[in-house]
Tab-separated table of C-alpha atoms and ligand atoms in Angstrom:
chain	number	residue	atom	x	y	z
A	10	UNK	CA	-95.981	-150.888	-11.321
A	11	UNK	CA	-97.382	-148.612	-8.689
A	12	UNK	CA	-100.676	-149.083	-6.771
A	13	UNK	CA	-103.569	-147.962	-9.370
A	14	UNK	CA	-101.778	-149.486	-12.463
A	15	UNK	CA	-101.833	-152.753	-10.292
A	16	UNK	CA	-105.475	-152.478	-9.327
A	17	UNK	CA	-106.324	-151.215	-13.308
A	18	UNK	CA	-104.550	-154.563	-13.998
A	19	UNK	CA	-107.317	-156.459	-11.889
A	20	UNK	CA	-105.097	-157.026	-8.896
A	21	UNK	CA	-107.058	-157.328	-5.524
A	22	UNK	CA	-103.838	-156.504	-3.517
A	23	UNK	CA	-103.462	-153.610	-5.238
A	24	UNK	CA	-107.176	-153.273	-4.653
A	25	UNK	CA	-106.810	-153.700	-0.714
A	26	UNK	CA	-103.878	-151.608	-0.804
A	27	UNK	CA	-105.289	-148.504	-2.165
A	28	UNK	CA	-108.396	-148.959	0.435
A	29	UNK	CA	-106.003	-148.565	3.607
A	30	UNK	CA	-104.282	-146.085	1.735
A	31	UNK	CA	-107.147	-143.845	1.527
A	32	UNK	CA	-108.668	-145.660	4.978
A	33	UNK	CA	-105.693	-144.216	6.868
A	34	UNK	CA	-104.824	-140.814	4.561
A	35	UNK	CA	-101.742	-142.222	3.027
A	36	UNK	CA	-99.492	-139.393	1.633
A	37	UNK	CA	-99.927	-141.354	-2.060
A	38	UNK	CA	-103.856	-141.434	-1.309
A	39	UNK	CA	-104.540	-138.795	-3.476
A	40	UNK	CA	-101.997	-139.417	-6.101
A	41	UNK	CA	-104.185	-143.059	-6.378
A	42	UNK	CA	-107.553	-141.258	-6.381
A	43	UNK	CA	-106.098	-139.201	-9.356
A	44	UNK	CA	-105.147	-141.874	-11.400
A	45	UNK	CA	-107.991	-143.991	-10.465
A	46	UNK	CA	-110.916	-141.072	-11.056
A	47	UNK	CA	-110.740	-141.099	-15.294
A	48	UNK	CA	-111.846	-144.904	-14.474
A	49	UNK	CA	-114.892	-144.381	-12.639
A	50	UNK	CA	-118.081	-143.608	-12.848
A	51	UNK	CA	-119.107	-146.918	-14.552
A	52	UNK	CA	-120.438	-149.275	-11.371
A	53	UNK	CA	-123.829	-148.862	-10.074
A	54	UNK	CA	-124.116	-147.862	-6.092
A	55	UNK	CA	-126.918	-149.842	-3.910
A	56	UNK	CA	-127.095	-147.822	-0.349
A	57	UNK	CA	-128.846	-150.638	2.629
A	58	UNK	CA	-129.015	-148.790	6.002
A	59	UNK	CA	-131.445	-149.047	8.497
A	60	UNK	CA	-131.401	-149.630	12.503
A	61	UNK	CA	-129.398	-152.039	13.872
A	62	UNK	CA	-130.230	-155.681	13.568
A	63	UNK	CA	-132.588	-155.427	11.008
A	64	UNK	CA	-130.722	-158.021	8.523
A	65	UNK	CA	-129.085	-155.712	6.321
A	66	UNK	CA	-126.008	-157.938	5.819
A	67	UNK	CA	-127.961	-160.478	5.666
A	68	UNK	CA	-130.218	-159.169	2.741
A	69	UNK	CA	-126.804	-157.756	1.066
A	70	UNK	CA	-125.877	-161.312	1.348
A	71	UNK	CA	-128.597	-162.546	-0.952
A	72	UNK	CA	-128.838	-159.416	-3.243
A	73	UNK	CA	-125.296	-160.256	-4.419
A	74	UNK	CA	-126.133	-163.570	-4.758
A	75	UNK	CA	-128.566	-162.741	-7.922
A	76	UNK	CA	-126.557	-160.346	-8.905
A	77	UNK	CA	-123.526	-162.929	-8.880
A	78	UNK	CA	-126.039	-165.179	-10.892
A	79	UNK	CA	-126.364	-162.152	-13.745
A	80	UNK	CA	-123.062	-162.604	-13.731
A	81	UNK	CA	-121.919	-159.308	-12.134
A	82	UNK	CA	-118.921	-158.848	-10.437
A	83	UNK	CA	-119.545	-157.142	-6.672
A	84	UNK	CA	-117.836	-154.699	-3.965
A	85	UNK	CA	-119.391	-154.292	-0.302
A	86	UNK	CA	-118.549	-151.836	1.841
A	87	UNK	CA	-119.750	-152.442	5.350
A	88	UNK	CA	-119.807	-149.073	7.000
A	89	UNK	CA	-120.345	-148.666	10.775
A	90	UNK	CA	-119.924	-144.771	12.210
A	91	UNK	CA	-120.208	-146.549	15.497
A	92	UNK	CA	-116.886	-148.891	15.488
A	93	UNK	CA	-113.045	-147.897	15.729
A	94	UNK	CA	-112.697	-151.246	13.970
A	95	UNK	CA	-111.928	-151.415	9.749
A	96	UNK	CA	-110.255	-153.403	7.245
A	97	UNK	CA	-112.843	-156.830	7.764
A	98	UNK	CA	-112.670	-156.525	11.579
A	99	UNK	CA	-116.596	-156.350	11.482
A	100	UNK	CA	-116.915	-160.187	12.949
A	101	UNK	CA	-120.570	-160.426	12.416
A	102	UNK	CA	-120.629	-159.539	8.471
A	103	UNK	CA	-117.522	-161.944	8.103
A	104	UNK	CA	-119.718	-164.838	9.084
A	105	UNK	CA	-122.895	-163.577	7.603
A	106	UNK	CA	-121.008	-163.180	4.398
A	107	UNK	CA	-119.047	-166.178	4.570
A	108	UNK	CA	-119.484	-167.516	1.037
A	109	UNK	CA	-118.883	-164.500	-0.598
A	110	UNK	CA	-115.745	-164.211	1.276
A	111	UNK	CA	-114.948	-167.050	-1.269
A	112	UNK	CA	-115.782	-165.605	-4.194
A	113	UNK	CA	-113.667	-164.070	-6.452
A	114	UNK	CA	-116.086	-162.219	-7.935
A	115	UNK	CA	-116.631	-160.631	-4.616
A	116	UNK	CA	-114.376	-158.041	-2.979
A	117	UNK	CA	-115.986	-157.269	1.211
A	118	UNK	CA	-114.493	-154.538	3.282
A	119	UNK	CA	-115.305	-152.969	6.237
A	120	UNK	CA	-114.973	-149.662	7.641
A	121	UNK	CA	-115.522	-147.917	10.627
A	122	UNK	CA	-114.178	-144.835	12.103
A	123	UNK	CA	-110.775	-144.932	13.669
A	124	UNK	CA	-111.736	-142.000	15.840
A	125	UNK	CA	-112.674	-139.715	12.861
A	126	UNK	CA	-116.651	-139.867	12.178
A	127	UNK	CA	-116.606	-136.498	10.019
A	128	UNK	CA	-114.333	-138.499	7.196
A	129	UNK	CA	-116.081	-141.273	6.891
A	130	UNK	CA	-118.435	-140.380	4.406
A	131	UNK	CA	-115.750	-138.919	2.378
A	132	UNK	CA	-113.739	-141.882	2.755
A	133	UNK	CA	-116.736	-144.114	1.687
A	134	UNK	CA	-117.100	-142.116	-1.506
A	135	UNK	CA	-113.718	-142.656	-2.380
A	136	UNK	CA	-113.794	-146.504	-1.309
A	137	UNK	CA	-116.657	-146.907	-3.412
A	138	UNK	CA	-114.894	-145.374	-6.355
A	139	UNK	CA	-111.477	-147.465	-5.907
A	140	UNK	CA	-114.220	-150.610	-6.355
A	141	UNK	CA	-115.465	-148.912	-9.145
A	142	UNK	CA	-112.429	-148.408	-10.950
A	143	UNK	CA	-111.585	-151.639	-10.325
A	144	UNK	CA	-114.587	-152.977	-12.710
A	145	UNK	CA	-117.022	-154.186	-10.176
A	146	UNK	CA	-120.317	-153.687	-11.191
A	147	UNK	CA	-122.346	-153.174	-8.666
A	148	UNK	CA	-121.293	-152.048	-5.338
A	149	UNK	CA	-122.923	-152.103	-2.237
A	150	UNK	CA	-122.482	-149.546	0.390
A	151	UNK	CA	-123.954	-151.219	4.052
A	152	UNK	CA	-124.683	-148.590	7.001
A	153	UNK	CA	-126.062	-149.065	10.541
A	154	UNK	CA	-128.984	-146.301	10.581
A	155	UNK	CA	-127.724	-144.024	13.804
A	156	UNK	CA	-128.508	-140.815	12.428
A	157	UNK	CA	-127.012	-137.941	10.543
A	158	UNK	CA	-123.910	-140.045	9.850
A	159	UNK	CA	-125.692	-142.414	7.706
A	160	UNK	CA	-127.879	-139.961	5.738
A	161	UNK	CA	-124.074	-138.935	4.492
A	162	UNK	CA	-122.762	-141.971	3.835
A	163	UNK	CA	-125.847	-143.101	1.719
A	164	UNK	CA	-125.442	-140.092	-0.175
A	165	UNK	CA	-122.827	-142.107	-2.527
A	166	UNK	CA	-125.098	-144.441	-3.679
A	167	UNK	CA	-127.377	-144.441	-6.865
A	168	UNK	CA	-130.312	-146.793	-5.311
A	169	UNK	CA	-130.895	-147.080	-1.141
A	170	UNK	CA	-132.553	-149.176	0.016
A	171	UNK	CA	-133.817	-148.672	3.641
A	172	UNK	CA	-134.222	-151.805	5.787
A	173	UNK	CA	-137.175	-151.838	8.622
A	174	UNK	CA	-138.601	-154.408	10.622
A	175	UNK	CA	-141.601	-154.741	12.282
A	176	UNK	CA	-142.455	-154.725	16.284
A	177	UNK	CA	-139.541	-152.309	16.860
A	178	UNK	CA	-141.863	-150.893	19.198
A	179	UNK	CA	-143.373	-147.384	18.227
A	180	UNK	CA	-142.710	-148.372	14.820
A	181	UNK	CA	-143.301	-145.362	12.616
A	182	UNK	CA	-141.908	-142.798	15.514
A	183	UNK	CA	-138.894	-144.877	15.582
A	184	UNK	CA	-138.664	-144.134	11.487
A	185	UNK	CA	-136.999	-140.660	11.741
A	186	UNK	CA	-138.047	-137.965	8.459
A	187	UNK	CA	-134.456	-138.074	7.298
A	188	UNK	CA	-134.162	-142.296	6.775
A	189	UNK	CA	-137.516	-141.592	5.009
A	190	UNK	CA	-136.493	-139.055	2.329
A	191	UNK	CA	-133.359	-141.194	1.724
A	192	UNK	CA	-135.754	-144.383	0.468
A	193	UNK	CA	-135.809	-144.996	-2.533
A	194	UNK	CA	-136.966	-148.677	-2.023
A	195	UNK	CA	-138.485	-149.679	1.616
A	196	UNK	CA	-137.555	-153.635	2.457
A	197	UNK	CA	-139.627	-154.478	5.724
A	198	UNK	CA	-137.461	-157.351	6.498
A	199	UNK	CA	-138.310	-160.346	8.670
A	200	UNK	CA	-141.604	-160.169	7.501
A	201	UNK	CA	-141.994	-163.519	8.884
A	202	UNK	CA	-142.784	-161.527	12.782
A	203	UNK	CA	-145.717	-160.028	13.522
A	204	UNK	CA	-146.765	-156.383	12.279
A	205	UNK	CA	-145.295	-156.703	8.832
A	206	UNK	CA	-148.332	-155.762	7.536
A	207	UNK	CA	-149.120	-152.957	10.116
A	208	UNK	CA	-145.720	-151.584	9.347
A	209	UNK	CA	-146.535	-150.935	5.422
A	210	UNK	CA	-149.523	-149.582	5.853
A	211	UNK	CA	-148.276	-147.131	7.983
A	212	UNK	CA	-145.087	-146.170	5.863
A	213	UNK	CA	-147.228	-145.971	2.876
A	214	UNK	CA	-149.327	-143.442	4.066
A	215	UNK	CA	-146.554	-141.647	5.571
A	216	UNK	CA	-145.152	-141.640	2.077
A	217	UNK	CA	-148.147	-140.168	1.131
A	218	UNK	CA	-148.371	-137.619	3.545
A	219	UNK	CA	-144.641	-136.780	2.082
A	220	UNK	CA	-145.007	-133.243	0.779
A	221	UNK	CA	-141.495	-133.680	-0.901
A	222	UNK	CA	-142.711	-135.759	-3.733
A	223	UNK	CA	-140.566	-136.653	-6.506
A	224	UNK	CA	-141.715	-138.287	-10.167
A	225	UNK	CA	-140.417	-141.790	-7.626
A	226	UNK	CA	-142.853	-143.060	-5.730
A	227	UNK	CA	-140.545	-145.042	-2.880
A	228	UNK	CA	-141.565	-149.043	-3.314
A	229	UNK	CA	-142.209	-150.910	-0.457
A	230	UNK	CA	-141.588	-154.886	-0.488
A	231	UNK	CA	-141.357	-157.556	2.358
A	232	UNK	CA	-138.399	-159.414	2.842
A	233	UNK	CA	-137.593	-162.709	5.083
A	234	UNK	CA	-133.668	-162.542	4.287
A	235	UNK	CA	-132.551	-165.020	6.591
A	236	UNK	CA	-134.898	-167.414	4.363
A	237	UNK	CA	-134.336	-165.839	1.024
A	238	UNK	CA	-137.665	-164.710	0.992
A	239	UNK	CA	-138.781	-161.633	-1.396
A	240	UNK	CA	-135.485	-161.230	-2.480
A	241	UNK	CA	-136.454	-161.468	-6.438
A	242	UNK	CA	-139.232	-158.886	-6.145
A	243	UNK	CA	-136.269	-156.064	-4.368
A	244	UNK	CA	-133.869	-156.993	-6.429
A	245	UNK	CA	-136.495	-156.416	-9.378
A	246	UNK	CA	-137.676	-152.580	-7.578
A	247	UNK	CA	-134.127	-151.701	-7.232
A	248	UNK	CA	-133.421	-152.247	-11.071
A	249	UNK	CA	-136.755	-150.490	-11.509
A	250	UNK	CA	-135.273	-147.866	-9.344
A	251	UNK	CA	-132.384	-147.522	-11.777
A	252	UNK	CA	-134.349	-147.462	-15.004
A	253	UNK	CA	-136.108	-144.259	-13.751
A	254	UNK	CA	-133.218	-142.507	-12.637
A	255	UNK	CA	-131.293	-143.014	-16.129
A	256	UNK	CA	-134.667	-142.533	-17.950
A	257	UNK	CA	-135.707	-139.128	-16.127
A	258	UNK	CA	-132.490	-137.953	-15.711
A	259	UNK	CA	-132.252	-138.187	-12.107
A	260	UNK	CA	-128.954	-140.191	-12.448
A	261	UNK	CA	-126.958	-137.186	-14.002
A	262	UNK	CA	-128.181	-135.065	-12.238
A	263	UNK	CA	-127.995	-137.116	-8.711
A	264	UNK	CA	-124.557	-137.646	-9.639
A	265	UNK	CA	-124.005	-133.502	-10.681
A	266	UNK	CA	-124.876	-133.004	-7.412
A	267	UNK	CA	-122.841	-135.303	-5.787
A	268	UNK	CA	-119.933	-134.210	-7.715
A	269	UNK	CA	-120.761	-131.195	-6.685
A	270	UNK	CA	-120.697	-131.783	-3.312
A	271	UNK	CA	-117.669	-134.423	-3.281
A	272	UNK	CA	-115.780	-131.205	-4.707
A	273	UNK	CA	-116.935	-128.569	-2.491
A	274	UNK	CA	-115.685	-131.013	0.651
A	275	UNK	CA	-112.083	-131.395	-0.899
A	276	UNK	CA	-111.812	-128.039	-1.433
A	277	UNK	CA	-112.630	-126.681	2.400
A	278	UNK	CA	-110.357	-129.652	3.493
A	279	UNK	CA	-107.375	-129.095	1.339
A	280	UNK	CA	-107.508	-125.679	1.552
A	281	UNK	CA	-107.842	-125.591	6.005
A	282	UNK	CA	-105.531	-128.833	5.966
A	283	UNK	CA	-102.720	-126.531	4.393
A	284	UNK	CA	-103.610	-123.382	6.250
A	285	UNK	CA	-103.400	-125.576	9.613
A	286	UNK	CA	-100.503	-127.161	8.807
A	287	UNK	CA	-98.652	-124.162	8.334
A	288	UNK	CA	-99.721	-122.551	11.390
A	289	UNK	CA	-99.243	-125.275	13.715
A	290	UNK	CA	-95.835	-126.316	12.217
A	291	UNK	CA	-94.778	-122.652	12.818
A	292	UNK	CA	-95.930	-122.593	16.355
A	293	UNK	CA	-98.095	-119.853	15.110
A	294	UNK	CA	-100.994	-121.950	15.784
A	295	UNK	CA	-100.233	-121.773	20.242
A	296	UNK	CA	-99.760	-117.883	19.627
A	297	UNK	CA	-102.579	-117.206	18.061
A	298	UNK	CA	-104.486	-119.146	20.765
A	299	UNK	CA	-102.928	-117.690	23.804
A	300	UNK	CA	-103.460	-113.939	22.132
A	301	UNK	CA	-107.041	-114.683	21.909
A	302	UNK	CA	-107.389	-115.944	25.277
A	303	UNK	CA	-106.163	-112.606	26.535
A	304	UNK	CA	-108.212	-111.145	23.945
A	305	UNK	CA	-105.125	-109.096	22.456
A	306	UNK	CA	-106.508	-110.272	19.065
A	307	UNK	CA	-109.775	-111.389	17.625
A	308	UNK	CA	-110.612	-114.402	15.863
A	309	UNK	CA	-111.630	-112.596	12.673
A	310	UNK	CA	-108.695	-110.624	12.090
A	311	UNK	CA	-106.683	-113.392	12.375
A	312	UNK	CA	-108.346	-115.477	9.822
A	313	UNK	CA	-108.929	-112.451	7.625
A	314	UNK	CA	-104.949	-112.407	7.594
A	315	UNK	CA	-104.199	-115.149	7.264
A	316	UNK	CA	-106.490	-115.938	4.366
A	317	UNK	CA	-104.571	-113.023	3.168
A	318	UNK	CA	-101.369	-114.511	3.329
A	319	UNK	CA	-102.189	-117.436	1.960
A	320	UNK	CA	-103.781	-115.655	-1.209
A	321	UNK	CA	-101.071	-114.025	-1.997
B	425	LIG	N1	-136.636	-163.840	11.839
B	425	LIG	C1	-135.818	-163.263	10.960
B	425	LIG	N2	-134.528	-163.062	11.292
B	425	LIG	C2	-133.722	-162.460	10.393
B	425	LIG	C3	-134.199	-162.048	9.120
B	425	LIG	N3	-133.172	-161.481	8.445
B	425	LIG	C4	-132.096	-161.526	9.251
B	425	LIG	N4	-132.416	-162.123	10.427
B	425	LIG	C5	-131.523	-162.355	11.589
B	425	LIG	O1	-131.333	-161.123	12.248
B	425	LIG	C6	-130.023	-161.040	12.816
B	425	LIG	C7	-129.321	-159.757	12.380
B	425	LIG	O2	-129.055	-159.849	10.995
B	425	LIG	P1	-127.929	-158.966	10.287
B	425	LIG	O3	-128.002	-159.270	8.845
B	425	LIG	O4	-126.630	-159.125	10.969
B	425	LIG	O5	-128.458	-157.520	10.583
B	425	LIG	P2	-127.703	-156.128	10.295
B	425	LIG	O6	-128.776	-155.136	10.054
B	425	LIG	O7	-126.672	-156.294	9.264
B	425	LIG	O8	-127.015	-155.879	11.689
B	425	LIG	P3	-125.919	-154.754	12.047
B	425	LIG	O9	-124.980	-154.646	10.868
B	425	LIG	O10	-125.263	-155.291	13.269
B	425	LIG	O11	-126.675	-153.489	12.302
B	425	LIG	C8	-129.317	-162.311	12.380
B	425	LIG	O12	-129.370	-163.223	13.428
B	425	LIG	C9	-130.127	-162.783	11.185
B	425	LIG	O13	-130.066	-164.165	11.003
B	425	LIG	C10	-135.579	-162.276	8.806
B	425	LIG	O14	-136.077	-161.923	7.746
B	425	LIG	N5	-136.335	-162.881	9.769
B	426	LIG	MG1	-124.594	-155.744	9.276
């Protein structure tokens, strides 16, 4: 049996297998994807980003714990843009997660970038659909908050949830406009510190000051993960959360979009991957260059011919 037909059959080596497949752009990676996509579709995606240290993994930790208790199997993708390091090399979400580690019902992976930050969010989306298809219910996608790289990585995910904590110093500046149009549910975890209170009052009336506003009204709850703390009440927004996007609508058409988008990316990169690898195989690709450079040629004829050429 090959790869997908193993992971279809509920294998988690085949499971694990078609991750680093996709993790380091196997040539079969997109023969799996293929055979995987009819199967997906079915799981529902929790984003959790926020800044660093905030207790993200920690609060994934005891989200999939009452999920677990429903009875729901799990996938967590820990996604840092700022580590080289993948495949469960992410030390501090090993321990964090330890128990879950021993779950079956549980499949953990990490991934960072291995030197290429503008595929990760790609790869993510197709990570998260290789859990999907392999019947987990609900799958986490984690994300350290560093900026533009997160926003995209979130963008696979039904439900985020954006983690803040108080006394991170100007607070509200710190909370950048994109992290806030990404909320759909706020968690201002370790509530337990000072300013908890401060801090919602602050992001609701930023919230309110939102000219952007949507039929969703972002929730705001306070957490104290380390202590399990407020966990019931989030995990209780986040369904909320999901009843309104498949009772508006929003879920289709989220999902159009990201469709949309998911096939928009394949096509620039299939179509420039080919294009490239024809030219450079050639040694067109040095030509080209060193014409340019002694401006015998101009960038826009070339690519007009060879877009040409390749449409023909
Ligand atoms: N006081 C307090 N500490 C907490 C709380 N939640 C988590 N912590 C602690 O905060 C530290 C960071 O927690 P993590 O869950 O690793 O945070 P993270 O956001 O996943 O961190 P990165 O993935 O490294 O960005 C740990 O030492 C936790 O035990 C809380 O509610 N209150
Ligand atoms: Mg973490």
């Amino acid at each position: 049996m090959d790869i997908a037909a193993e992971l279809l059959a509920g294998s988690r080596l085949a499971l694990s297998r078609a991750i680093t497949a996709v993790e380091n752009e196997y040539d079969e990676a997109t023969a799996i994807m293929q055979q995987l996509y009819p199967h997906t579709g079915q799981a529902y995606v929790i984003g959790v980003t926020g800044p660093p240290g905030a207790g993200k993994s920690t609060l994934t930790d005891k989200l999939v714990k009452v999920y677990r208790r429903q009875g729901k199997t799990v996938g967590i993708i820990a996604v840092d843009p700022t580590s080289p390091f993948s495949g469960g090399a992410i030390l501090g979400d090993r321990i964090r997660m330890n128990e879950l580690t021993l779950d079956e019902g549980v499949f953990i992976r990490s991934m960072g970038t291995r030197g290429s930050l503008g595929g990760l969010s790609r790869k993510t989306a197709d990570v998260v659909k290789i859990m999907d298809a392999a019947g987990k219910d609900v799958i986490f996608v984690e994300t350290v908050g560093v900026g533009q790289s997160e926003v995209d990585i979130v963008k696979a995910a039904d439900t985020t949830v954006v983690v803040l904590v108080p006394g991170l110093g100007d607070d509200i500046q710190a909370i950048k406009a994109g992290i806030l149009e990404i909320g759909d549910v706020f968690a201002i975890n370790k509530a337990d510190r000072e300013g908890a209170e401060r801090l919602k009052a602050e992001l609701n009336m930023m919230l309110d000051l939102d000219q952007a506003k949507s039929a969703w009204r972002p929730s705001i709850r306070q957490t104290v993960a380390n202590a399990g703390q407020g966990i019931e009440e989030l995990v209780a927004t986040i369904d909320e959360h999901a009843a309104f996007l498949g009772t508006s609508g929003e879920l289709v058409r989220r999902r159009t979009a990201r469709a949309r988008n998911e096939l928009i990316a394949l096509i620039e990169e299939q179509i420039s991957h080919r294009i490239l690898k024809d030219i450079a195989a050639s040694g067109q690709l040095d030509a080209l260059a060193a014409a340019l450079a002694e401006r015998r040629e101009d960038p826009y004829a070339i690519v007009k011919r060879l877009l040409a050429a390749y449409l023909r």
